[in-house]
XYZ file of C-alpha atoms in Angstrom:
447
model
C -3.401 18.237 -10.126
C -3.596 22.065 -10.248
C -6.624 22.268 -7.935
C -4.843 20.105 -5.351
C -1.716 22.276 -5.488
C -3.729 25.489 -5.248
C -5.526 24.311 -2.098
C -2.650 22.768 -0.158
C 0.562 23.969 -1.823
C -0.171 27.461 -3.217
C 3.530 28.322 -3.427
C 4.139 25.321 -5.696
C 1.015 26.164 -7.695
C 2.311 29.694 -8.355
C 5.725 28.392 -9.402
C 4.217 25.897 -11.836
C 1.527 28.126 -13.335
C 2.864 31.682 -13.360
C 5.182 32.188 -16.374
C 6.332 35.576 -15.045
C 8.101 33.932 -12.101
C 11.750 33.225 -12.865
C 11.756 29.640 -11.581
C 14.085 26.859 -12.666
C 12.321 23.920 -14.320
C 14.100 21.680 -11.861
C 12.943 23.657 -8.801
C 9.234 24.206 -9.456
C 8.276 21.403 -7.076
C 10.990 21.954 -4.464
C 8.791 22.225 -1.378
C 9.319 20.479 1.958
C 5.584 20.323 2.686
C 4.903 18.587 -0.631
C 7.701 16.118 0.049
C 6.402 15.487 3.571
C 2.964 14.666 2.128
C 4.583 12.016 -0.068
C 7.156 10.597 2.336
C 4.931 10.324 5.428
C 3.535 6.971 4.361
C 5.747 5.262 6.478
C -0.082 -10.524 15.150
C -1.508 -11.480 11.876
C -5.325 -11.272 12.093
C -5.519 -8.621 14.859
C -2.593 -6.785 13.282
C -4.287 -6.816 9.882
C -7.444 -5.454 11.487
C -5.480 -2.629 13.115
C -3.834 -1.918 9.757
C -7.236 -1.698 8.095
C -8.511 0.728 10.735
C -5.442 2.918 10.284
C -6.009 2.890 6.518
C -9.676 3.867 6.861
C -8.909 6.694 9.308
C -6.170 7.993 7.020
C -8.424 7.845 3.948
C -11.211 9.766 5.701
C -8.827 12.534 6.757
C -7.222 12.750 3.300
C -10.470 12.767 1.346
C -12.039 15.401 3.615
C -8.845 17.439 4.082
C -9.270 21.185 4.491
C -5.651 22.075 5.157
C -2.131 20.656 4.971
C -2.197 19.457 8.580
C -5.132 17.127 7.828
C -3.288 15.811 4.771
C -0.124 15.055 6.728
C -1.939 13.411 9.657
C -3.949 11.316 7.207
C -0.782 10.190 5.449
C 0.867 9.319 8.770
C -2.140 7.134 9.640
C -1.835 5.466 6.229
C 1.843 4.950 7.011
C 0.957 3.242 10.289
C -1.339 0.967 8.313
C 1.487 0.177 5.897
C 3.800 -0.616 8.797
C 1.337 -3.034 10.387
C 0.381 -4.594 7.047
C 3.996 -4.999 5.879
C 4.654 -7.201 8.895
C 1.339 -9.053 9.136
C 0.167 -9.695 5.593
C 3.345 -11.369 4.212
C 3.447 -13.601 7.295
C -0.247 -14.425 6.920
C 0.036 -15.255 3.217
C 3.218 -17.281 3.636
C 1.549 -19.326 6.326
C -1.760 -20.052 4.905
C -1.432 -8.135 -4.007
C 1.723 -6.936 -4.923
C 2.731 -3.264 -4.442
C 3.364 -2.784 -8.165
C -0.265 -3.460 -9.022
C -1.337 -0.936 -6.389
C 0.937 1.708 -7.950
C -0.420 0.974 -11.442
C -4.029 1.346 -10.285
C -3.158 4.574 -8.474
C -1.689 6.010 -11.677
C -4.746 4.947 -13.692
C -7.098 6.516 -11.136
C -5.117 9.762 -11.106
C -5.174 9.914 -14.890
C -8.970 9.593 -14.859
C -9.746 11.907 -11.949
C -7.469 14.628 -13.304
C -10.044 15.155 -16.073
C -12.924 15.814 -13.657
C -14.106 19.398 -13.954
C -14.614 21.465 -10.834
C -11.264 20.733 -9.209
C -12.436 17.979 -6.853
C -10.828 15.025 -8.640
C -8.033 14.869 -6.057
C -10.597 14.100 -3.327
C -11.813 11.114 -5.326
C -8.212 9.933 -5.853
C -7.474 10.029 -2.136
C -10.911 8.710 -1.157
C -10.772 5.627 -3.381
C -7.962 4.332 -1.182
C -10.814 3.447 1.156
C -11.874 0.551 -1.091
C -8.867 -1.711 -0.344
C -8.860 -0.398 3.242
C -12.424 -1.601 3.786
C -11.678 -4.913 2.068
C -8.636 -5.435 4.310
C -10.628 -4.621 7.456
C -13.585 -6.829 6.546
C -11.237 -9.587 5.432
C -9.367 -9.448 8.732
C -12.683 -9.981 10.521
C -13.640 -12.954 8.345
C -10.406 -14.924 7.944
C -9.259 -17.475 10.485
C -5.934 -17.314 12.255
C -3.055 -19.276 10.728
C -2.134 -22.652 12.246
C 1.343 -21.316 13.006
C -0.012 -18.398 15.012
C -2.439 -20.578 16.998
C 0.240 -23.167 17.779
C 2.691 -20.462 18.857
C 0.100 -19.305 21.427
C -0.521 -22.813 22.751
C -3.925 -23.329 21.087
C -2.953 -26.683 19.585
C -6.430 -28.108 18.993
C -7.566 -24.971 17.191
C -4.362 -24.945 15.171
C -4.897 -28.547 14.088
C -8.520 -27.809 13.144
C -7.531 -24.821 11.000
C -4.713 -26.782 9.368
C -7.162 -29.571 8.532
C -9.568 -27.034 7.059
C -7.102 -25.179 4.826
C -5.420 -28.398 3.605
C -8.770 -30.047 2.896
C -7.711 -33.392 4.329
C -7.477 -35.218 7.644
C -3.935 -36.395 6.851
C -2.181 -33.461 8.447
C -0.502 -35.119 11.440
C 3.094 -35.009 10.076
C 2.793 -31.335 9.108
C 1.121 -30.522 12.417
C 3.968 -32.160 14.347
C 6.485 -30.191 12.260
C 4.743 -26.938 13.197
C 4.644 -27.894 16.887
C 8.337 -28.792 16.889
C 9.299 -25.658 14.959
C 7.312 -23.570 17.442
C 9.082 -25.290 20.352
C 12.511 -24.569 18.872
C 11.597 -20.947 18.172
C 10.411 -20.471 21.772
C 13.763 -21.699 23.084
C 15.294 -18.562 21.644
C 14.770 -16.015 24.402
C 16.469 -13.004 22.843
C 16.122 -13.025 19.032
C 17.438 -9.476 18.601
C 20.439 -10.208 20.807
C 21.101 -13.386 18.826
C 20.805 -11.394 15.620
C 23.896 -9.435 16.667
C 26.013 -12.538 17.247
C 29.064 -12.863 15.036
C 27.723 -15.906 13.169
C 24.633 -13.909 12.120
C 26.585 -10.959 10.756
C 26.545 -12.152 7.106
C 22.749 -12.254 6.671
C 22.299 -9.133 8.812
C 24.819 -7.045 6.870
C 23.529 -8.248 3.498
C 19.876 -7.647 4.424
C 20.493 -4.121 5.707
C 22.662 -3.264 2.702
C 20.070 -4.591 0.260
C 17.342 -2.403 1.786
C 19.525 0.722 1.686
C 20.687 0.012 -1.845
C 17.139 -0.788 -2.998
C 16.076 2.764 -2.172
C 19.309 4.303 -3.444
C 18.536 3.022 -6.920
C 16.113 5.947 -6.988
C 13.128 3.745 -7.822
C 10.718 5.105 -5.227
C 11.668 8.668 -6.060
C 10.941 8.003 -9.720
C 7.695 6.087 -9.062
C 6.418 8.561 -6.442
C 7.201 11.584 -8.556
C 6.794 10.229 -12.095
C 4.131 12.844 -13.028
C 6.227 15.648 -11.498
C 9.358 14.349 -13.199
C 7.756 14.154 -16.632
C 6.148 17.557 -16.128
C 9.548 18.987 -15.214
C 11.126 17.790 -18.462
C 8.416 19.336 -20.606
C 5.374 17.032 -20.728
C 1.942 18.541 -20.085
C 0.063 17.485 -16.948
C -2.107 14.938 -18.797
C 0.888 13.550 -20.654
C 2.787 13.334 -17.359
C 0.076 11.186 -15.795
C -0.139 9.086 -18.956
C 3.618 8.479 -18.854
C 3.347 7.533 -15.185
C 0.716 4.948 -16.120
C 3.123 3.495 -18.691
C 5.936 3.153 -16.152
C 3.532 1.585 -13.653
C 2.427 -0.990 -16.228
C 6.055 -1.773 -17.103
C 6.739 -2.251 -13.400
C 3.949 -4.816 -13.083
C 4.792 -6.747 -16.257
C 8.523 -6.863 -15.530
C 7.891 -8.447 -12.145
C 6.598 -11.493 -14.035
C 10.079 -11.858 -15.535
C 11.518 -12.215 -12.040
C 8.908 -14.806 -11.057
C 9.868 -17.080 -13.932
C 13.615 -16.445 -14.011
C 14.785 -16.100 -10.411
C 15.099 -19.861 -9.829
C 16.480 -20.477 -13.303
C 19.123 -17.773 -13.572
C 19.763 -17.210 -9.869
C 19.730 -14.088 -7.727
C 23.216 -12.782 -8.506
C 22.809 -12.820 -12.288
C 19.562 -10.870 -12.118
C 21.020 -8.292 -9.720
C 24.198 -7.797 -11.754
C 22.431 -7.621 -15.137
C 19.922 -5.147 -13.754
C 22.749 -3.055 -12.322
C 24.234 -2.558 -15.788
C 20.797 -1.827 -17.290
C 19.827 0.689 -14.602
C 23.192 2.452 -14.718
C 23.148 2.884 -18.510
C 19.542 4.072 -18.611
C 20.130 6.677 -15.899
C 23.266 7.972 -17.614
C 21.342 8.353 -20.891
C 18.542 10.248 -19.102
C 21.091 12.533 -17.439
C 22.794 13.291 -20.771
C 19.484 14.052 -22.534
C 18.256 16.301 -19.735
C 21.642 17.980 -19.431
C 21.579 18.897 -23.117
C 17.889 19.693 -23.640
C 16.452 20.841 -20.276
C 17.948 23.960 -18.749
C 16.616 26.059 -15.895
C 14.287 27.997 -18.174
C 13.952 25.868 -21.283
C 12.301 22.466 -21.500
C 11.896 21.997 -25.248
C 12.712 18.315 -25.428
C 10.956 17.651 -28.687
C 8.958 14.497 -29.352
C 11.984 12.351 -30.116
C 13.933 13.130 -26.957
C 10.752 13.058 -24.851
C 10.026 9.546 -26.096
C 13.635 8.570 -25.371
C 13.300 9.775 -21.758
C 10.134 7.705 -21.271
C 11.797 4.641 -22.845
C 14.863 5.006 -20.619
C 12.725 5.439 -17.499
C 10.819 2.284 -18.480
C 14.136 0.496 -19.090
C 15.257 1.487 -15.615
C 11.946 0.508 -13.996
C 11.857 -2.874 -15.759
C 15.378 -3.719 -14.587
C 14.492 -2.831 -11.013
C 11.223 -4.781 -11.143
C 12.903 -8.076 -12.004
C 15.853 -7.639 -9.661
C 16.268 -5.233 -6.768
C 12.520 -4.896 -6.217
C 11.582 -8.496 -5.392
C 15.062 -9.807 -4.569
C 15.632 -7.124 -1.950
C 12.931 -8.933 0.044
C 13.547 -12.490 -1.143
C 17.232 -12.789 -0.239
C 16.811 -11.780 3.442
C 13.958 -14.272 3.803
C 16.251 -17.024 2.506
C 19.238 -16.296 4.695
C 18.095 -15.616 8.276
C 17.970 -18.794 10.408
C 14.757 -19.810 12.156
C 15.729 -18.458 15.569
C 16.355 -14.916 14.280
C 13.985 -14.724 11.310
C 11.309 -12.615 13.010
C 13.887 -10.162 14.327
C 15.679 -10.131 10.978
C 12.456 -9.413 9.096
C 11.675 -6.575 11.507
C 15.060 -4.978 10.902
C 14.694 -5.466 7.143
C 11.289 -3.759 6.984
C 12.372 -0.959 9.328
C 15.500 -0.100 7.325
C 13.575 -0.211 4.044
C 10.824 2.139 5.228
C 13.344 4.473 6.864
C 15.276 4.936 3.639
C 12.057 5.138 1.622
C 11.149 8.109 3.823
C 14.598 9.712 3.512
C 14.749 9.478 -0.290
C 11.131 10.578 -0.786
C 11.567 13.535 1.560
C 14.762 14.677 -0.154
C 14.092 13.926 -3.836
C 12.470 17.165 -5.002
C 15.098 19.258 -3.199
C 17.822 17.099 -4.728
C 16.226 17.519 -8.157
C 16.294 21.297 -7.662
C 19.972 21.388 -6.661
C 21.412 18.523 -8.722
C 19.174 19.123 -11.765
C 19.936 16.436 -14.369
C 22.772 15.286 -12.098
C 20.194 13.580 -9.867
C 20.296 10.651 -12.273
C 24.079 10.554 -12.141
C 23.791 10.512 -8.340
C 21.550 7.446 -8.406
C 23.609 5.766 -11.139
C 26.673 6.147 -8.900
C 24.826 4.252 -6.177
C 23.870 1.588 -8.708
C 27.558 1.118 -9.512
C 28.411 0.800 -5.801
C 25.657 -1.736 -5.129
C 26.641 -3.813 -8.150
C 30.194 -4.062 -6.800
C 28.743 -5.051 -3.408
C 26.695 -7.828 -5.020
C 29.628 -9.072 -7.081
C 31.941 -9.479 -4.092
C 29.693 -9.953 -1.052
C 26.320 -11.441 -2.026
C 26.546 -15.217 -2.565
C 24.084 -17.211 -4.649
C 21.243 -18.644 -2.556
C 19.326 -20.392 -5.325
C 18.086 -23.855 -4.275
C 19.916 -23.719 -0.934
C 17.728 -24.795 2.043
C 17.865 -22.430 4.999
C 19.304 -25.079 7.319
C 22.217 -25.578 4.893
C 23.104 -21.913 4.446
C 26.010 -22.045 6.875
C 27.753 -25.057 5.329
C 26.958 -24.468 1.668
C 27.066 -20.668 1.464
C 28.648 -18.759 4.341
C 31.416 -21.293 5.031
C 32.359 -21.263 1.328
C 32.487 -17.480 0.920
C 35.884 -15.781 0.932
C 34.815 -13.183 3.545
C 31.772 -14.514 5.403
C 33.476 -17.793 6.316
C 35.573 -15.841 8.805
C 32.407 -15.069 10.769
C 30.932 -18.573 10.855
C 34.018 -20.768 11.206
C 34.814 -19.550 14.731
C 31.296 -20.354 15.923
C 30.845 -23.580 13.976
C 32.192 -26.054 16.512
C 30.524 -24.302 19.437
C 27.171 -24.232 17.634
C 27.305 -27.951 16.836
C 28.198 -28.809 20.419
C 25.234 -26.720 21.595
C 22.861 -28.545 19.298
C 24.100 -31.934 20.453
C 23.754 -30.836 24.052
C 20.127 -29.789 23.581
C 18.884 -32.608 21.371
C 21.113 -35.432 22.475
C 22.123 -35.933 18.836
C 22.896 -33.948 15.699
C 20.671 -31.335 14.066
C 17.463 -32.708 12.603
C 17.527 -35.677 14.986
C 13.802 -36.282 14.760
C 13.974 -36.729 10.981
C 11.883 -33.643 10.295
C 12.857 -31.206 7.532
C 12.285 -27.637 8.713
C 13.244 -25.954 5.460
C 9.649 -24.888 4.815
């Protein structure tokens, strides 16, 4: 929004609004402060409460911001909230609202507030983030702890009571005993991060880290963060840019439904590989169109080519939304064994947010220097990650976690080298602890 740029990023405002300045179309938004504003968004119940408080503090600072420092500090506080929530909320929900919907609503709000006269619409955009923040905080105060969390802390009677309440039946003894036994096994692992580095755990660790890096190197967050800037750069007006961003956000949400209904039918590998081809082709087409029609000082795309750019961006976003978006999180959750799952999830989230920050901080500068080649840069990464999936990511569809070693890693041409050496030792260890083979008490821990 022009008023927002004029207040906090006057250099960018001059470059975008003054036709006498000889600025490249690709470099109008190349500003480290602007990129820092975007990229700085980096226990269950108590953790959710802390997240909510961070969100509220960040919203207050952003909505009342008088200078860039207040904006950045507010965004950092929001980032702390994201960090806490990313760990706590998925755990809470899995034991008892997708990001794409949040992005869509943000785009819709921005489109509406951009039309407010007087130049204060940006304050409303930033301030409305307080609505979900308040809901999260109040919700954290009202919800009960999960049975898993209570049992892990030795509060067995409370855990059983909560389990009885959320299941709506008194017949919870078998499930309760499963949770107690699973908690006991997890507590036997004294050093989860050290165990994560053991040779037998290299396959899930390497794949999880690679998936998080590759997920960001598709360019998706850069495109979703900067969709209005991107469309403005290639010749759309500011209103049209926000409108196009709303379209891509809606495509993102709707395409996620495809993944929900197809991931267990088609499998993870097929979705990742198909999406790789789709993302690569769409980015190459965008690069060709921009290379031909958008120069440093000319952005006359014309309606036909402008529509083609939007369609190709939507094609790219849809492919990501039914593949690398959800599967980048799903596959790690299916592959880490119980004793290293918490540590593995921590590493997964950390790597993802780190590379989200790196790409978001660098994107506008890369756009300035690479110009249309930025899409060729990301398409090159898409090609690399597709090769990685083809050779190194096995299919995990319908494979229980406790059978991953025998059915997946031991059958893979490369990963079997890491698990075979430890196989006999691991089995002997299990027999030594339990007095019999794995699963000796007849309980299935796959859930």
